[in-house]
Short mmCIF file of C-alpha atoms and ligand atoms in Angstrom, two decimals:
data_model
loop_
_atom_site.label_atom_id
_atom_site.label_comp_id
_atom_site.label_asym_id
_atom_site.label_seq_id
_atom_site.Cartn_x
_atom_site.Cartn_y
_atom_site.Cartn_z
CA MET G 1 -54.96 15.03 -54.10
CA ALA G 2 -57.81 14.00 -52.05
CA ALA G 3 -60.81 14.94 -54.41
CA LYS G 4 -58.49 13.34 -57.26
CA SER G 5 -57.89 10.30 -54.90
CA LEU G 6 -61.53 10.10 -54.29
CA THR G 7 -62.58 10.37 -58.24
CA ARG G 8 -59.94 7.64 -58.69
CA LEU G 9 -61.24 5.55 -56.00
CA VAL G 10 -65.20 5.66 -57.44
CA SER G 11 -63.63 4.92 -60.95
CA ALA G 12 -61.82 1.78 -59.49
CA LEU G 13 -64.93 0.51 -57.48
CA VAL G 14 -66.95 0.88 -60.67
CA ILE G 15 -64.49 -0.96 -62.71
CA LEU G 16 -63.87 -3.59 -59.62
CA ALA G 17 -67.70 -4.22 -59.24
CA GLY G 18 -67.78 -4.14 -63.28
CA GLY G 19 -70.78 -2.25 -62.80
CA GLY G 20 -73.42 -1.72 -65.64
CA ALA G 21 -73.07 2.20 -65.29
CA MET G 22 -70.12 1.96 -67.29
CA PRO G 23 -69.99 -1.52 -69.34
CA ARG G 24 -66.92 -0.73 -70.96
CA ALA G 25 -64.82 -0.04 -67.88
CA ALA G 26 -64.68 -3.72 -67.19
CA ALA G 27 -63.97 -4.45 -70.51
CA ALA G 28 -60.44 -5.78 -71.36
CA VAL G 29 -58.62 -3.08 -73.41
CA GLU G 30 -57.75 -4.13 -77.19
CA THR G 31 -53.99 -4.78 -77.59
CA ALA G 32 -52.46 -4.78 -81.36
CA LYS G 33 -48.82 -4.70 -82.69
CA ILE G 34 -47.95 -1.99 -84.54
CA ASP G 35 -44.50 -1.52 -86.05
CA GLY G 36 -43.06 -4.30 -84.14
CA VAL G 37 -44.59 -2.92 -80.72
CA SER G 38 -47.86 -4.01 -78.41
CA CYS G 39 -49.72 -1.05 -78.08
CA VAL G 40 -53.35 -0.30 -76.54
CA ASP G 41 -55.96 2.35 -77.52
CA ALA G 42 -55.06 5.34 -75.34
CA ALA G 43 -58.61 6.22 -75.30
CA ALA G 44 -60.18 2.97 -74.22
CA PHE G 45 -57.57 2.83 -71.67
CA GLY G 46 -57.99 5.69 -69.96
CA GLU G 47 -61.79 4.84 -69.90
CA ARG G 48 -60.74 2.25 -67.57
CA PHE G 49 -59.60 4.88 -65.01
CA GLY G 50 -62.72 7.01 -65.59
CA LEU G 51 -61.01 9.51 -68.02
CA HIS G 52 -62.86 11.00 -71.03
CA ALA G 53 -60.96 11.04 -74.31
CA ARG G 54 -61.20 13.81 -77.06
CA TRP G 55 -59.05 15.20 -79.72
CA LEU G 56 -57.40 18.51 -79.21
CA GLU G 57 -56.47 18.72 -82.81
CA PRO G 58 -58.16 16.12 -84.83
CA ASP G 59 -56.06 12.82 -85.47
CA LYS G 60 -53.05 14.58 -83.65
CA ARG G 61 -53.47 15.58 -80.13
CA LEU G 62 -55.52 13.57 -77.52
CA LEU G 63 -56.91 14.67 -74.11
CA LEU G 64 -57.76 12.29 -71.44
CA GLU G 65 -59.29 13.79 -68.67
CA ASP G 66 -61.55 13.60 -65.56
CA ALA G 67 -62.45 16.36 -63.01
CA GLY G 68 -58.90 16.11 -61.84
CA THR G 69 -56.50 15.01 -64.11
CA ARG G 70 -55.32 15.89 -67.83
CA VAL G 71 -53.24 13.99 -69.62
CA THR G 72 -52.17 15.01 -73.31
CA LEU G 73 -50.70 12.59 -75.72
CA GLU G 74 -49.40 13.54 -79.20
CA VAL G 75 -48.87 11.41 -82.36
CA ASN G 76 -45.24 10.51 -83.15
CA GLN G 77 -44.01 12.34 -79.94
CA ARG G 78 -42.79 10.13 -76.73
CA GLU G 79 -43.25 13.24 -74.66
CA LEU G 80 -47.37 13.56 -72.78
CA VAL G 81 -48.17 15.82 -70.72
CA PHE G 82 -49.67 15.16 -67.12
CA ASP G 83 -51.19 17.36 -65.12
CA GLY G 84 -49.06 19.94 -66.57
CA ARG G 85 -45.65 18.05 -65.74
CA HIS G 86 -43.92 16.52 -69.16
CA VAL G 87 -43.09 13.17 -68.95
CA TRP G 88 -41.58 10.76 -71.78
CA MET G 89 -42.61 7.30 -72.47
CA GLY G 90 -40.39 4.54 -74.46
CA SER G 91 -42.20 4.47 -77.07
CA PRO G 92 -44.09 7.32 -79.37
CA ALA G 93 -47.82 7.22 -79.67
CA VAL G 94 -49.08 6.16 -82.96
CA TYR G 95 -51.97 6.63 -85.13
CA HIS G 96 -53.56 3.76 -86.21
CA GLY G 97 -57.39 2.67 -87.32
CA HIS G 98 -58.61 6.55 -85.93
CA SER G 99 -57.28 6.07 -82.97
CA LEU G 100 -54.06 7.37 -80.69
CA TRP G 101 -51.99 4.16 -79.21
CA ILE G 102 -49.64 3.99 -77.02
CA SER G 103 -47.28 0.99 -76.47
CA PHE G 104 -48.27 -1.49 -73.98
CA ILE G 105 -45.38 -1.08 -71.60
CA ASP G 106 -45.94 2.97 -71.36
CA ALA G 107 -49.53 2.24 -70.67
CA GLU G 108 -48.60 -0.55 -67.45
CA LYS G 109 -45.23 1.36 -66.23
CA VAL G 110 -45.92 5.12 -66.75
CA ILE G 111 -49.53 5.86 -67.27
CA ARG G 112 -51.18 3.74 -65.13
CA PRO G 113 -48.90 4.38 -62.09
CA LEU G 114 -49.80 8.17 -62.40
CA LEU G 115 -53.41 7.59 -63.02
CA ARG G 116 -53.22 5.43 -59.73
CA LEU G 117 -51.09 7.95 -57.54
CA GLY G 118 -52.35 8.39 -54.37
CA LEU G 119 -54.63 4.85 -54.39
CA ASP G 120 -51.58 2.34 -54.06
CA ARG G 121 -48.92 2.76 -51.45
CA PRO G 122 -45.68 2.23 -52.43
CA PRO G 123 -43.29 -0.16 -50.46
CA PRO G 124 -41.80 1.12 -46.97
CA VAL G 125 -39.17 3.55 -46.82
CA ARG G 126 -36.70 3.41 -43.78
CA THR G 127 -33.13 3.37 -45.74
CA ILE G 128 -32.31 5.73 -48.35
CA ILE G 129 -29.24 5.96 -50.08
CA ILE G 130 -27.72 9.27 -51.76
CA ASP G 131 -25.53 9.25 -54.38
CA PRO G 132 -23.75 12.38 -54.95
CA GLY G 133 -22.52 11.74 -58.90
CA HIS G 134 -18.79 11.49 -59.80
CA GLY G 135 -16.09 12.14 -57.48
CA ILE G 136 -12.35 12.33 -58.07
CA PRO G 137 -10.90 11.49 -60.73
CA ASP G 138 -14.46 11.88 -62.10
CA ASN G 139 -14.92 15.62 -62.10
CA GLY G 140 -18.36 15.24 -63.75
CA THR G 141 -19.29 18.58 -65.91
CA GLU G 142 -17.81 21.67 -65.54
CA ASN G 143 -18.38 25.06 -65.49
CA LYS G 144 -14.90 26.20 -66.22
CA HIS G 145 -14.85 29.96 -66.52
CA LEU G 146 -17.17 30.30 -63.33
CA GLY G 147 -14.64 27.67 -61.56
CA LEU G 148 -18.07 25.02 -61.10
CA LYS G 149 -17.44 21.42 -60.65
CA GLU G 150 -20.35 18.77 -60.44
CA ARG G 151 -18.61 16.35 -58.17
CA VAL G 152 -17.97 19.55 -55.25
CA LEU G 153 -21.75 20.52 -55.80
CA THR G 154 -23.24 16.89 -55.86
CA LEU G 155 -21.58 16.03 -52.42
CA ASP G 156 -22.79 19.58 -51.16
CA THR G 157 -26.09 19.09 -51.87
CA ALA G 158 -26.14 15.49 -50.85
CA PHE G 159 -24.91 16.46 -47.40
CA ARG G 160 -27.93 19.12 -47.12
CA LEU G 161 -30.27 16.32 -48.14
CA GLU G 162 -28.76 13.56 -45.94
CA LYS G 163 -29.31 16.37 -43.01
CA ILE G 164 -33.04 16.65 -43.86
CA LEU G 165 -34.02 13.26 -44.27
CA GLU G 166 -32.04 12.54 -40.83
CA ALA G 167 -33.89 14.87 -39.16
CA GLN G 168 -37.26 13.22 -40.37
CA GLY G 169 -35.77 9.77 -39.11
CA TYR G 170 -34.85 8.20 -41.75
CA ARG G 171 -31.58 6.16 -42.03
CA VAL G 172 -29.10 7.71 -44.69
CA VAL G 173 -26.07 6.01 -46.13
CA MET G 174 -24.12 8.06 -48.68
CA THR G 175 -22.37 6.32 -51.29
CA ARG G 176 -19.34 8.24 -51.25
CA THR G 177 -18.75 11.32 -48.28
CA THR G 178 -15.28 12.58 -49.64
CA ASP G 179 -14.26 14.31 -53.01
CA TYR G 180 -13.30 10.90 -54.40
CA ALA G 181 -14.93 8.36 -56.19
CA ILE G 182 -15.82 5.16 -54.14
CA SER G 183 -13.60 3.58 -57.23
CA PRO G 184 -10.90 5.27 -59.57
CA ASP G 185 -12.34 2.57 -62.25
CA LYS G 186 -15.36 4.26 -63.47
CA LYS G 187 -17.85 1.09 -64.47
CA LEU G 188 -16.65 -0.43 -61.03
CA ASP G 189 -17.37 2.69 -59.13
CA LEU G 190 -21.21 2.13 -60.64
CA ARG G 191 -20.98 -1.05 -59.82
CA MET G 192 -20.15 -0.54 -56.32
CA ARG G 193 -23.04 2.23 -55.77
CA ASP G 194 -25.41 -0.32 -56.97
CA GLU G 195 -24.05 -2.71 -54.63
CA LEU G 196 -24.61 -0.51 -51.37
CA ILE G 197 -28.32 -0.57 -52.44
CA ALA G 198 -28.40 -4.35 -51.53
CA HIS G 199 -25.51 -4.53 -48.47
CA GLU G 200 -27.44 -1.80 -47.07
CA ARG G 201 -30.98 -3.09 -47.63
CA ALA G 202 -32.16 0.23 -49.06
CA ASP G 203 -35.85 1.21 -49.86
CA LEU G 204 -34.76 3.99 -52.12
CA PHE G 205 -31.73 5.22 -54.42
CA ILE G 206 -31.49 8.77 -55.14
CA SER G 207 -28.50 9.91 -57.23
CA ILE G 208 -27.54 13.85 -57.36
CA HIS G 209 -26.21 15.28 -60.69
CA TYR G 210 -25.95 18.20 -62.59
CA ASN G 211 -25.92 18.44 -65.97
CA ALA G 212 -24.48 20.12 -69.50
CA ALA G 213 -26.08 20.23 -72.75
CA GLY G 214 -25.68 17.92 -74.96
CA GLN G 215 -27.30 14.93 -76.82
CA TYR G 216 -30.56 15.76 -75.11
CA ALA G 217 -31.42 18.81 -76.73
CA PRO G 218 -31.54 19.13 -80.58
CA GLY G 219 -31.80 22.34 -82.05
CA GLU G 220 -31.28 24.30 -79.18
CA SER G 221 -28.28 26.54 -78.79
CA LEU G 222 -26.42 24.50 -75.87
CA ALA G 223 -25.43 27.56 -73.72
CA ALA G 224 -29.19 28.35 -73.66
CA VAL G 225 -30.18 24.69 -72.54
CA HIS G 226 -31.28 24.85 -68.71
CA GLY G 227 -33.90 23.25 -66.43
CA THR G 228 -34.35 20.35 -64.13
CA GLU G 229 -35.10 16.54 -65.14
CA THR G 230 -35.08 13.59 -62.89
CA TYR G 231 -34.65 9.73 -64.67
CA ARG G 232 -35.75 6.71 -64.11
CA PHE G 233 -34.40 3.49 -65.84
CA THR G 234 -35.56 3.08 -69.15
CA PRO G 235 -37.70 -0.36 -68.90
CA ARG G 236 -36.72 -3.74 -70.65
CA TYR G 237 -37.53 -3.63 -74.58
CA GLN G 238 -37.67 0.11 -74.63
CA VAL G 239 -35.01 2.45 -76.36
CA PRO G 240 -33.55 5.38 -74.11
CA LEU G 241 -34.14 8.64 -74.74
CA SER G 242 -30.62 9.16 -75.53
CA ARG G 243 -30.88 7.31 -78.67
CA SER G 244 -33.30 6.86 -81.37
CA THR G 245 -32.45 3.08 -82.50
CA HIS G 246 -32.85 -0.37 -80.66
CA HIS G 247 -29.96 -2.14 -79.66
CA PRO G 248 -30.04 -5.88 -78.34
CA GLU G 249 -29.15 -4.79 -74.88
CA ASP G 250 -32.56 -3.33 -74.47
CA ASP G 251 -34.03 -6.67 -74.26
CA GLU G 252 -31.70 -7.63 -71.84
CA ALA G 253 -33.48 -7.72 -68.39
CA ASN G 254 -32.02 -5.78 -65.31
CA PRO G 255 -32.69 -5.42 -61.83
CA GLY G 256 -33.94 -1.95 -62.22
CA ASP G 257 -36.95 -2.96 -64.37
CA SER G 258 -38.27 -4.86 -61.06
CA ASN G 259 -39.57 -1.42 -59.92
CA ALA G 260 -40.67 0.30 -62.89
CA GLY G 261 -43.77 1.39 -61.87
CA TRP G 262 -42.66 2.87 -58.74
CA ASN G 263 -39.71 4.48 -60.40
CA THR G 264 -42.02 6.26 -62.49
CA VAL G 265 -43.87 7.67 -59.35
CA LEU G 266 -40.88 8.64 -57.59
CA ALA G 267 -39.29 10.27 -60.25
CA TYR G 268 -42.40 11.95 -60.83
CA CYS G 269 -42.94 12.64 -57.40
CA ILE G 270 -39.56 14.41 -56.94
CA GLN G 271 -39.61 16.25 -60.08
CA ARG G 272 -42.69 17.95 -59.36
CA ALA G 273 -41.72 18.82 -55.86
CA VAL G 274 -38.04 20.28 -57.23
CA LEU G 275 -39.84 22.08 -59.81
CA GLY G 276 -42.22 23.41 -57.11
CA GLU G 277 -39.24 24.42 -54.93
CA LEU G 278 -37.03 25.92 -57.84
CA GLY G 279 -39.16 27.32 -60.42
CA THR G 280 -37.07 25.77 -62.89
CA TYR G 281 -38.08 24.87 -66.64
CA ASP G 282 -39.44 21.62 -66.45
CA ARG G 283 -37.35 19.15 -68.76
CA GLY G 284 -39.63 16.27 -67.89
CA LEU G 285 -39.16 12.94 -66.18
CA ARG G 286 -37.19 10.95 -68.59
CA HIS G 287 -35.52 7.61 -68.51
CA ASP G 288 -32.22 6.15 -69.97
CA LYS G 289 -29.88 3.15 -69.02
CA LEU G 290 -28.19 4.59 -66.60
CA GLY G 291 -25.64 2.48 -65.43
CA VAL G 292 -26.14 3.81 -61.29
CA LEU G 293 -29.84 2.87 -61.86
CA ARG G 294 -29.40 -0.85 -63.76
CA LEU G 295 -28.46 -2.89 -60.77
CA ALA G 296 -30.90 -0.75 -58.54
CA SER G 297 -33.49 -3.59 -56.54
CA CYS G 298 -35.64 -0.68 -54.84
CA PRO G 299 -36.89 2.28 -56.50
CA ALA G 300 -34.25 4.26 -57.93
CA VAL G 301 -34.07 7.98 -59.98
CA LEU G 302 -31.28 9.94 -60.71
CA ILE G 303 -31.92 14.11 -60.44
CA GLU G 304 -30.28 16.56 -62.85
CA ALA G 305 -31.15 19.46 -60.93
CA GLY G 306 -29.66 22.25 -63.32
CA TYR G 307 -27.13 22.53 -65.92
CA LEU G 308 -23.84 23.88 -65.38
CA SER G 309 -23.53 24.84 -69.14
CA ASN G 310 -25.88 27.34 -68.88
CA ASP G 311 -24.30 30.43 -66.56
CA ALA G 312 -27.35 31.92 -65.01
CA GLU G 313 -28.10 28.33 -63.62
CA ALA G 314 -25.00 27.59 -63.06
CA ARG G 315 -24.58 31.13 -60.89
CA LYS G 316 -27.72 29.93 -59.07
CA ILE G 317 -26.37 26.53 -58.42
CA ALA G 318 -22.98 27.61 -57.06
CA THR G 319 -24.75 29.44 -53.99
CA PRO G 320 -25.38 27.47 -50.76
CA ALA G 321 -28.83 28.87 -50.79
CA TYR G 322 -30.29 27.64 -53.75
CA ARG G 323 -28.16 23.97 -53.25
CA GLU G 324 -30.72 24.11 -50.04
CA GLN G 325 -33.77 24.59 -52.00
CA ILE G 326 -32.64 21.71 -54.19
CA ALA G 327 -32.20 19.81 -51.21
CA GLU G 328 -35.45 20.73 -49.81
CA GLY G 329 -37.41 20.11 -53.17
CA ILE G 330 -35.91 16.45 -53.10
CA ALA G 331 -36.88 15.96 -49.54
CA ALA G 332 -40.37 17.14 -50.34
CA GLY G 333 -40.82 14.83 -53.35
CA ILE G 334 -39.52 11.56 -51.39
CA ARG G 335 -42.12 12.68 -48.66
CA ALA G 336 -44.85 12.95 -51.22
CA TYR G 337 -44.01 9.52 -52.45
CA VAL G 338 -43.75 7.83 -48.94
CA ASP G 339 -46.95 9.59 -48.23
CA LEU G 340 -48.93 8.12 -51.25
CA GLY G 341 -51.85 6.12 -50.53
CA GLN G 342 -51.85 6.45 -46.80
CA PRO G 343 -55.13 6.82 -45.29
CA PRO G 344 -56.00 10.04 -44.59
CA PRO G 345 -55.65 11.22 -40.75
CA ALA G 346 -58.22 9.95 -38.71
CA PRO G 347 -60.83 12.35 -37.23
CA PRO G 348 -60.26 13.11 -33.91
CA ALA G 349 -62.09 10.49 -31.49
CA SER G 350 -64.34 13.39 -30.15
CA VAL G 351 -65.41 16.56 -31.39
CA PRO G 352 -62.88 19.19 -29.99
CA SER G 353 -65.18 21.09 -27.56
CA ARG G 354 -65.22 24.70 -27.56
CA PRO G 355 -63.58 26.64 -24.96
CA PRO G 356 -65.17 26.38 -21.84
CA VAL G 357 -67.62 29.54 -21.87
CA ALA G 358 -68.06 30.62 -18.15
CA ALA G 359 -70.80 29.48 -16.58
CA PRO G 360 -73.58 31.90 -15.59
CA PRO G 361 -73.62 32.62 -12.20
CA PRO G 362 -75.98 30.46 -10.35
CA PRO G 363 -79.81 32.65 -9.85
CA ALA G 364 -79.37 34.22 -6.35
CA ALA G 365 -81.43 31.78 -4.27
CA ALA G 366 -85.14 33.41 -3.97
CA PRO G 367 -85.26 34.72 -0.62
CA ALA G 368 -87.12 32.85 1.94
CA ARG G 369 -90.36 33.76 2.82
ZN1 LIG W 1 -23.51 13.71 -63.57
#
């Protein structure tokens, strides 16, 4: 991170200086309306951050890179790869006039925050809400033949995360601490979880879930689907990954939009840390218009740590040791997020002296003559 941050910082300074070395860096990036979506030329956008663009496959896959970062974009795909991690945009990249274009919203709410990772400092974090998904009467997803219920596993994982975060000095609030949902009415239940954010003046909201194969895995055998996903709230005007067509509600403003950039960064940090801890398959940083994130007035994400519908993954999730690893991964992601943009630790006031070396014995006094 340090070397990468330095590269970025130098790029940013060049942009600020409007320096002659990179005359195009200071120029505004051209925008165009393509199929009704405001887009920017990805190569020109990347260049503002000191990234160089080249086609990996002509007119199909574009690489933006500098010494420390690689961003791969593909025409007609919403998925991009950022430093080896899969990240989903709101709109597919498009080919137009010999260039690859991305939506302005994705450039500003996904790519820019990731390119500035380590340079910008997130809002301070003191109070963290942990939301164990579901609760009686809602079991969430189930693996019936292994006897696993999502609501039980999310609560256990949340307690583990609570313990780790409290030991690190955070104030932690749980949306539920019993087997029961806050309200038996699903809509009211989701709203009450969200209302806690304002009531507790929360700085982060972390919702924990386990997954079942369904609509997000076209073409795959459902039982084979496995891996880890982290969700941010789909920004205004964009279509969530769970649908392919635009609905009028996509244009509604939601409180969850106000932190779109930080939602991306938090989700990225957590997804990367959980994958690092578990070594699970990377299903990506995704987005959806999730009710539990809709009203969040602080950076908020939802983690689908693994698939209960996949027996091999479900057997791991069933063990306390694995759920502890999940909690450790989420906590490490939160720590990585909180530490972003912090000045490097100050060097010690003085160079520590070497361990004292025994002084040579004083020379024997010359015998008096
Ligand atoms: Zn769930």
